[in-house]
Amino acid sequence: MKATSILAALLAASSASAMPAHTIQPDQVLETSAEFAAQFNPAPVPRWTVHEARRACAQDDSLCTWRFLMDTHVAAKTDVTFVVRGPGASRNSGEAQNVGDFTFTSGYDAAGFTTFAAVDNGRGLIAFPAYSDADVADGRVAGDRDYDVYYVRS
């Protein structure tokens, strides 16, 4: 991220370390305030809908399987099966998994919810579907939800 590079350069320049400071390259600087603001605004595409999200976990919580349909409204719906393994799987983050044109990862927050990063690799877009433990408790199917879509920045 550009802001991270700038911060790292400032910290490196202000430290007494013998390491040389990182030189910021022109392509790492945002040209305008509009360009800076645009990275935080949704992309001009339809919001993505997640249909029928549900989570089923093994009785010993060693494995949880999420199932849902990802609908971008510009292509066929993608049937997603996302598996999280390991002790306490219902409270673990999930590794990257490729499903069709998408790559999905998940993160679990101790407040009791899972957030997915759903990346459309072909179009360079990302959305962040999220569900509380209560939304999917005991195999409950969560209602359809729409999510803003953003550009993936390199």
JSON list of C-alpha atoms in Angstrom, two decimals:
[
{"chain": "A", "resi": 1, "resn": "MET", "atom": "CA", "xyz": [0.00, 0.00, 0.00]},
{"chain": "A", "resi": 2, "resn": "LYS", "atom": "CA", "xyz": [1.27, 3.44, -0.83]},
{"chain": "A", "resi": 3, "resn": "ALA", "atom": "CA", "xyz": [0.51, 4.92, 2.59]},
{"chain": "A", "resi": 4, "resn": "THR", "atom": "CA", "xyz": [2.48, 2.11, 4.23]},
{"chain": "A", "resi": 5, "resn": "SER", "atom": "CA", "xyz": [5.47, 2.78, 1.98]},
{"chain": "A", "resi": 6, "resn": "ILE", "atom": "CA", "xyz": [5.37, 6.49, 2.78]},
{"chain": "A", "resi": 7, "resn": "LEU", "atom": "CA", "xyz": [5.11, 5.81, 6.53]},
{"chain": "A", "resi": 8, "resn": "ALA", "atom": "CA", "xyz": [7.97, 3.32, 6.36]},
{"chain": "A", "resi": 9, "resn": "ALA", "atom": "CA", "xyz": [10.10, 5.87, 4.51]},
{"chain": "A", "resi": 10, "resn": "LEU", "atom": "CA", "xyz": [9.39, 8.55, 7.11]},
{"chain": "A", "resi": 11, "resn": "LEU", "atom": "CA", "xyz": [10.17, 6.21, 9.99]},
{"chain": "A", "resi": 12, "resn": "ALA", "atom": "CA", "xyz": [13.36, 5.01, 8.34]},
{"chain": "A", "resi": 13, "resn": "ALA", "atom": "CA", "xyz": [14.48, 8.58, 7.67]},
{"chain": "A", "resi": 14, "resn": "SER", "atom": "CA", "xyz": [13.87, 9.62, 11.27]},
{"chain": "A", "resi": 15, "resn": "SER", "atom": "CA", "xyz": [15.59, 6.66, 12.91]},
{"chain": "A", "resi": 16, "resn": "ALA", "atom": "CA", "xyz": [19.22, 6.46, 13.90]},
{"chain": "A", "resi": 17, "resn": "SER", "atom": "CA", "xyz": [19.55, 3.17, 12.02]},
{"chain": "A", "resi": 18, "resn": "ALA", "atom": "CA", "xyz": [22.45, 2.65, 9.64]},
{"chain": "A", "resi": 19, "resn": "MET", "atom": "CA", "xyz": [20.08, 1.34, 6.98]},
{"chain": "A", "resi": 20, "resn": "PRO", "atom": "CA", "xyz": [19.42, 3.69, 4.04]},
{"chain": "A", "resi": 21, "resn": "ALA", "atom": "CA", "xyz": [15.97, 5.26, 3.81]},
{"chain": "A", "resi": 22, "resn": "HIS", "atom": "CA", "xyz": [13.52, 3.93, 1.24]},
{"chain": "A", "resi": 23, "resn": "THR", "atom": "CA", "xyz": [13.28, 6.23, -1.75]},
{"chain": "A", "resi": 24, "resn": "ILE", "atom": "CA", "xyz": [9.71, 6.87, -2.81]},
{"chain": "A", "resi": 25, "resn": "GLN", "atom": "CA", "xyz": [9.19, 6.35, -6.51]},
{"chain": "A", "resi": 26, "resn": "PRO", "atom": "CA", "xyz": [6.87, 8.61, -8.57]},
{"chain": "A", "resi": 27, "resn": "ASP", "atom": "CA", "xyz": [4.45, 5.73, -9.25]},
{"chain": "A", "resi": 28, "resn": "GLN", "atom": "CA", "xyz": [3.99, 5.28, -5.47]},
{"chain": "A", "resi": 29, "resn": "VAL", "atom": "CA", "xyz": [2.54, 8.76, -4.97]},
{"chain": "A", "resi": 30, "resn": "LEU", "atom": "CA", "xyz": [-1.12, 9.47, -5.55]},
{"chain": "A", "resi": 31, "resn": "GLU", "atom": "CA", "xyz": [-1.41, 12.36, -7.99]},
{"chain": "A", "resi": 32, "resn": "THR", "atom": "CA", "xyz": [-4.54, 14.09, -6.73]},
{"chain": "A", "resi": 33, "resn": "SER", "atom": "CA", "xyz": [-6.78, 14.21, -3.71]},
{"chain": "A", "resi": 34, "resn": "ALA", "atom": "CA", "xyz": [-9.55, 12.78, -5.93]},
{"chain": "A", "resi": 35, "resn": "GLU", "atom": "CA", "xyz": [-7.37, 9.76, -6.73]},
{"chain": "A", "resi": 36, "resn": "PHE", "atom": "CA", "xyz": [-6.66, 9.33, -3.01]},
{"chain": "A", "resi": 37, "resn": "ALA", "atom": "CA", "xyz": [-10.38, 9.53, -2.13]},
{"chain": "A", "resi": 38, "resn": "ALA", "atom": "CA", "xyz": [-11.36, 7.18, -4.98]},
{"chain": "A", "resi": 39, "resn": "GLN", "atom": "CA", "xyz": [-9.52, 4.25, -3.39]},
{"chain": "A", "resi": 40, "resn": "PHE", "atom": "CA", "xyz": [-12.05, 4.32, -0.53]},
{"chain": "A", "resi": 41, "resn": "ASN", "atom": "CA", "xyz": [-15.18, 4.67, -2.68]},
{"chain": "A", "resi": 42, "resn": "PRO", "atom": "CA", "xyz": [-17.12, 1.72, -4.06]},
{"chain": "A", "resi": 43, "resn": "ALA", "atom": "CA", "xyz": [-16.47, 0.80, -7.69]},
{"chain": "A", "resi": 44, "resn": "PRO", "atom": "CA", "xyz": [-19.15, 1.86, -10.20]},
{"chain": "A", "resi": 45, "resn": "VAL", "atom": "CA", "xyz": [-20.52, -1.68, -10.53]},
{"chain": "A", "resi": 46, "resn": "PRO", "atom": "CA", "xyz": [-23.58, -3.42, -9.06]},
{"chain": "A", "resi": 47, "resn": "ARG", "atom": "CA", "xyz": [-23.30, -4.40, -5.41]},
{"chain": "A", "resi": 48, "resn": "TRP", "atom": "CA", "xyz": [-22.59, -8.12, -5.04]},
{"chain": "A", "resi": 49, "resn": "THR", "atom": "CA", "xyz": [-25.21, -10.29, -3.37]},
{"chain": "A", "resi": 50, "resn": "VAL", "atom": "CA", "xyz": [-24.43, -13.27, -1.19]},
{"chain": "A", "resi": 51, "resn": "HIS", "atom": "CA", "xyz": [-27.33, -15.73, -1.22]},
{"chain": "A", "resi": 52, "resn": "GLU", "atom": "CA", "xyz": [-28.07, -18.43, 1.36]},
{"chain": "A", "resi": 53, "resn": "ALA", "atom": "CA", "xyz": [-24.87, -18.19, 3.43]},
{"chain": "A", "resi": 54, "resn": "ARG", "atom": "CA", "xyz": [-24.58, -20.95, 5.99]},
{"chain": "A", "resi": 55, "resn": "ARG", "atom": "CA", "xyz": [-21.90, -22.60, 8.10]},
{"chain": "A", "resi": 56, "resn": "ALA", "atom": "CA", "xyz": [-21.83, -26.23, 9.23]},
{"chain": "A", "resi": 57, "resn": "CYS", "atom": "CA", "xyz": [-19.19, -27.28, 11.75]},
{"chain": "A", "resi": 58, "resn": "ALA", "atom": "CA", "xyz": [-18.02, -30.67, 12.97]},
{"chain": "A", "resi": 59, "resn": "GLN", "atom": "CA", "xyz": [-19.19, -31.52, 16.48]},
{"chain": "A", "resi": 60, "resn": "ASP", "atom": "CA", "xyz": [-15.61, -31.19, 17.79]},
{"chain": "A", "resi": 61, "resn": "ASP", "atom": "CA", "xyz": [-15.18, -27.84, 15.95]},
{"chain": "A", "resi": 62, "resn": "SER", "atom": "CA", "xyz": [-12.22, -29.17, 13.96]},
{"chain": "A", "resi": 63, "resn": "LEU", "atom": "CA", "xyz": [-13.73, -28.24, 10.59]},
{"chain": "A", "resi": 64, "resn": "CYS", "atom": "CA", "xyz": [-16.34, -25.76, 9.37]},
{"chain": "A", "resi": 65, "resn": "THR", "atom": "CA", "xyz": [-17.77, -25.59, 5.87]},
{"chain": "A", "resi": 66, "resn": "TRP", "atom": "CA", "xyz": [-19.31, -22.37, 4.58]},
{"chain": "A", "resi": 67, "resn": "ARG", "atom": "CA", "xyz": [-21.65, -22.54, 1.57]},
{"chain": "A", "resi": 68, "resn": "PHE", "atom": "CA", "xyz": [-23.16, -19.63, -0.34]},
{"chain": "A", "resi": 69, "resn": "LEU", "atom": "CA", "xyz": [-23.86, -18.27, -3.80]},
{"chain": "A", "resi": 70, "resn": "MET", "atom": "CA", "xyz": [-21.86, -15.22, -4.91]},
{"chain": "A", "resi": 71, "resn": "ASP", "atom": "CA", "xyz": [-23.83, -13.06, -7.34]},
{"chain": "A", "resi": 72, "resn": "THR", "atom": "CA", "xyz": [-22.01, -10.20, -9.10]},
{"chain": "A", "resi": 73, "resn": "HIS", "atom": "CA", "xyz": [-25.08, -9.47, -11.26]},
{"chain": "A", "resi": 74, "resn": "VAL", "atom": "CA", "xyz": [-22.87, -9.41, -14.37]},
{"chain": "A", "resi": 75, "resn": "ALA", "atom": "CA", "xyz": [-21.96, -13.11, -14.60]},
{"chain": "A", "resi": 76, "resn": "ALA", "atom": "CA", "xyz": [-23.41, -16.44, -13.55]},
{"chain": "A", "resi": 77, "resn": "LYS", "atom": "CA", "xyz": [-23.68, -16.99, -9.81]},
{"chain": "A", "resi": 78, "resn": "THR", "atom": "CA", "xyz": [-20.72, -18.80, -8.26]},
{"chain": "A", "resi": 79, "resn": "ASP", "atom": "CA", "xyz": [-21.47, -21.69, -5.91]},
{"chain": "A", "resi": 80, "resn": "VAL", "atom": "CA", "xyz": [-18.93, -21.31, -3.10]},
{"chain": "A", "resi": 81, "resn": "THR", "atom": "CA", "xyz": [-17.79, -23.97, -0.65]},
{"chain": "A", "resi": 82, "resn": "PHE", "atom": "CA", "xyz": [-15.21, -22.55, 1.76]},
{"chain": "A", "resi": 83, "resn": "VAL", "atom": "CA", "xyz": [-13.59, -24.85, 4.34]},
{"chain": "A", "resi": 84, "resn": "VAL", "atom": "CA", "xyz": [-11.85, -23.81, 7.57]},
{"chain": "A", "resi": 85, "resn": "ARG", "atom": "CA", "xyz": [-9.82, -26.51, 9.32]},
{"chain": "A", "resi": 86, "resn": "GLY", "atom": "CA", "xyz": [-8.13, -26.83, 12.68]},
{"chain": "A", "resi": 87, "resn": "PRO", "atom": "CA", "xyz": [-9.01, -26.80, 16.37]},
{"chain": "A", "resi": 88, "resn": "GLY", "atom": "CA", "xyz": [-11.65, -24.14, 17.01]},
{"chain": "A", "resi": 89, "resn": "ALA", "atom": "CA", "xyz": [-12.46, -23.92, 13.29]},
{"chain": "A", "resi": 90, "resn": "SER", "atom": "CA", "xyz": [-15.59, -21.84, 13.90]},
{"chain": "A", "resi": 91, "resn": "ARG", "atom": "CA", "xyz": [-13.35, -19.15, 15.39]},
{"chain": "A", "resi": 92, "resn": "ASN", "atom": "CA", "xyz": [-10.42, -19.43, 12.96]},
{"chain": "A", "resi": 93, "resn": "SER", "atom": "CA", "xyz": [-9.45, -17.50, 9.86]},
{"chain": "A", "resi": 94, "resn": "GLY", "atom": "CA", "xyz": [-9.50, -19.39, 6.58]},
{"chain": "A", "resi": 95, "resn": "GLU", "atom": "CA", "xyz": [-6.68, -19.70, 4.07]},
{"chain": "A", "resi": 96, "resn": "ALA", "atom": "CA", "xyz": [-7.01, -18.49, 0.48]},
{"chain": "A", "resi": 97, "resn": "GLN", "atom": "CA", "xyz": [-9.22, -20.76, -1.62]},
{"chain": "A", "resi": 98, "resn": "ASN", "atom": "CA", "xyz": [-9.90, -20.40, -5.34]},
{"chain": "A", "resi": 99, "resn": "VAL", "atom": "CA", "xyz": [-13.44, -20.88, -6.57]},
{"chain": "A", "resi": 100, "resn": "GLY", "atom": "CA", "xyz": [-14.02, -20.11, -10.25]},
{"chain": "A", "resi": 101, "resn": "ASP", "atom": "CA", "xyz": [-12.80, -16.57, -10.98]},
{"chain": "A", "resi": 102, "resn": "PHE", "atom": "CA", "xyz": [-12.69, -15.76, -7.26]},
{"chain": "A", "resi": 103, "resn": "THR", "atom": "CA", "xyz": [-10.20, -16.10, -4.45]},
{"chain": "A", "resi": 104, "resn": "PHE", "atom": "CA", "xyz": [-11.76, -16.15, -0.97]},
{"chain": "A", "resi": 105, "resn": "THR", "atom": "CA", "xyz": [-10.11, -15.71, 2.41]},
{"chain": "A", "resi": 106, "resn": "SER", "atom": "CA", "xyz": [-11.74, -15.24, 5.79]},
{"chain": "A", "resi": 107, "resn": "GLY", "atom": "CA", "xyz": [-10.86, -13.58, 9.05]},
{"chain": "A", "resi": 108, "resn": "TYR", "atom": "CA", "xyz": [-12.47, -14.18, 12.42]},
{"chain": "A", "resi": 109, "resn": "ASP", "atom": "CA", "xyz": [-12.89, -11.43, 15.00]},
{"chain": "A", "resi": 110, "resn": "ALA", "atom": "CA", "xyz": [-13.14, -12.19, 18.71]},
{"chain": "A", "resi": 111, "resn": "ALA", "atom": "CA", "xyz": [-16.30, -10.07, 18.81]},
{"chain": "A", "resi": 112, "resn": "GLY", "atom": "CA", "xyz": [-17.94, -13.07, 17.13]},
{"chain": "A", "resi": 113, "resn": "PHE", "atom": "CA", "xyz": [-18.03, -12.55, 13.39]},
{"chain": "A", "resi": 114, "resn": "THR", "atom": "CA", "xyz": [-16.36, -13.76, 10.21]},
{"chain": "A", "resi": 115, "resn": "THR", "atom": "CA", "xyz": [-15.45, -11.43, 7.36]},
{"chain": "A", "resi": 116, "resn": "PHE", "atom": "CA", "xyz": [-14.61, -12.77, 3.92]},
{"chain": "A", "resi": 117, "resn": "ALA", "atom": "CA", "xyz": [-12.47, -11.09, 1.31]},
{"chain": "A", "resi": 118, "resn": "ALA", "atom": "CA", "xyz": [-13.99, -12.09, -2.04]},
{"chain": "A", "resi": 119, "resn": "VAL", "atom": "CA", "xyz": [-11.68, -11.14, -4.92]},
{"chain": "A", "resi": 120, "resn": "ASP", "atom": "CA", "xyz": [-12.81, -11.32, -8.54]},
{"chain": "A", "resi": 121, "resn": "ASN", "atom": "CA", "xyz": [-9.38, -11.97, -10.04]},
{"chain": "A", "resi": 122, "resn": "GLY", "atom": "CA", "xyz": [-10.43, -11.32, -13.63]},
{"chain": "A", "resi": 123, "resn": "ARG", "atom": "CA", "xyz": [-11.97, -7.90, -12.97]},
{"chain": "A", "resi": 124, "resn": "GLY", "atom": "CA", "xyz": [-9.75, -6.74, -10.10]},
{"chain": "A", "resi": 125, "resn": "LEU", "atom": "CA", "xyz": [-12.64, -6.22, -7.69]},
{"chain": "A", "resi": 126, "resn": "ILE", "atom": "CA", "xyz": [-13.16, -7.09, -4.02]},
{"chain": "A", "resi": 127, "resn": "ALA", "atom": "CA", "xyz": [-16.05, -7.22, -1.55]},
{"chain": "A", "resi": 128, "resn": "PHE", "atom": "CA", "xyz": [-16.14, -8.03, 2.15]},
{"chain": "A", "resi": 129, "resn": "PRO", "atom": "CA", "xyz": [-19.16, -10.18, 3.12]},
{"chain": "A", "resi": 130, "resn": "ALA", "atom": "CA", "xyz": [-19.46, -10.60, 6.89]},
{"chain": "A", "resi": 131, "resn": "TYR", "atom": "CA", "xyz": [-21.59, -12.73, 9.20]},
{"chain": "A", "resi": 132, "resn": "SER", "atom": "CA", "xyz": [-21.92, -12.92, 12.97]},
{"chain": "A", "resi": 133, "resn": "ASP", "atom": "CA", "xyz": [-21.83, -16.26, 14.72]},
{"chain": "A", "resi": 134, "resn": "ALA", "atom": "CA", "xyz": [-25.52, -15.73, 15.55]},
{"chain": "A", "resi": 135, "resn": "ASP", "atom": "CA", "xyz": [-26.34, -15.29, 11.83]},
{"chain": "A", "resi": 136, "resn": "VAL", "atom": "CA", "xyz": [-25.19, -18.84, 11.06]},
{"chain": "A", "resi": 137, "resn": "ALA", "atom": "CA", "xyz": [-25.59, -20.60, 14.43]},
{"chain": "A", "resi": 138, "resn": "ASP", "atom": "CA", "xyz": [-26.77, -24.22, 14.32]},
{"chain": "A", "resi": 139, "resn": "GLY", "atom": "CA", "xyz": [-26.69, -24.31, 10.50]},
{"chain": "A", "resi": 140, "resn": "ARG", "atom": "CA", "xyz": [-29.03, -21.32, 10.15]},
{"chain": "A", "resi": 141, "resn": "VAL", "atom": "CA", "xyz": [-29.17, -19.84, 6.62]},
{"chain": "A", "resi": 142, "resn": "ALA", "atom": "CA", "xyz": [-28.50, -16.10, 6.64]},
{"chain": "A", "resi": 143, "resn": "GLY", "atom": "CA", "xyz": [-30.73, -13.88, 4.54]},
{"chain": "A", "resi": 144, "resn": "ASP", "atom": "CA", "xyz": [-29.47, -12.52, 1.23]},
{"chain": "A", "resi": 145, "resn": "ARG", "atom": "CA", "xyz": [-27.15, -9.54, 1.67]},
{"chain": "A", "resi": 146, "resn": "ASP", "atom": "CA", "xyz": [-25.69, -6.97, -0.70]},
{"chain": "A", "resi": 147, "resn": "TYR", "atom": "CA", "xyz": [-22.12, -5.74, -0.35]},
{"chain": "A", "resi": 148, "resn": "ASP", "atom": "CA", "xyz": [-20.25, -2.77, -1.82]},
{"chain": "A", "resi": 149, "resn": "VAL", "atom": "CA", "xyz": [-17.51, -3.63, -4.28]},
{"chain": "A", "resi": 150, "resn": "TYR", "atom": "CA", "xyz": [-14.10, -1.95, -4.46]},
{"chain": "A", "resi": 151, "resn": "TYR", "atom": "CA", "xyz": [-11.14, -1.97, -6.80]},
{"chain": "A", "resi": 152, "resn": "VAL", "atom": "CA", "xyz": [-8.19, -4.09, -5.72]},
{"chain": "A", "resi": 153, "resn": "ARG", "atom": "CA", "xyz": [-5.17, -1.79, -5.49]},
{"chain": "A", "resi": 154, "resn": "SER", "atom": "CA", "xyz": [-1.73, -3.17, -6.14]}
]
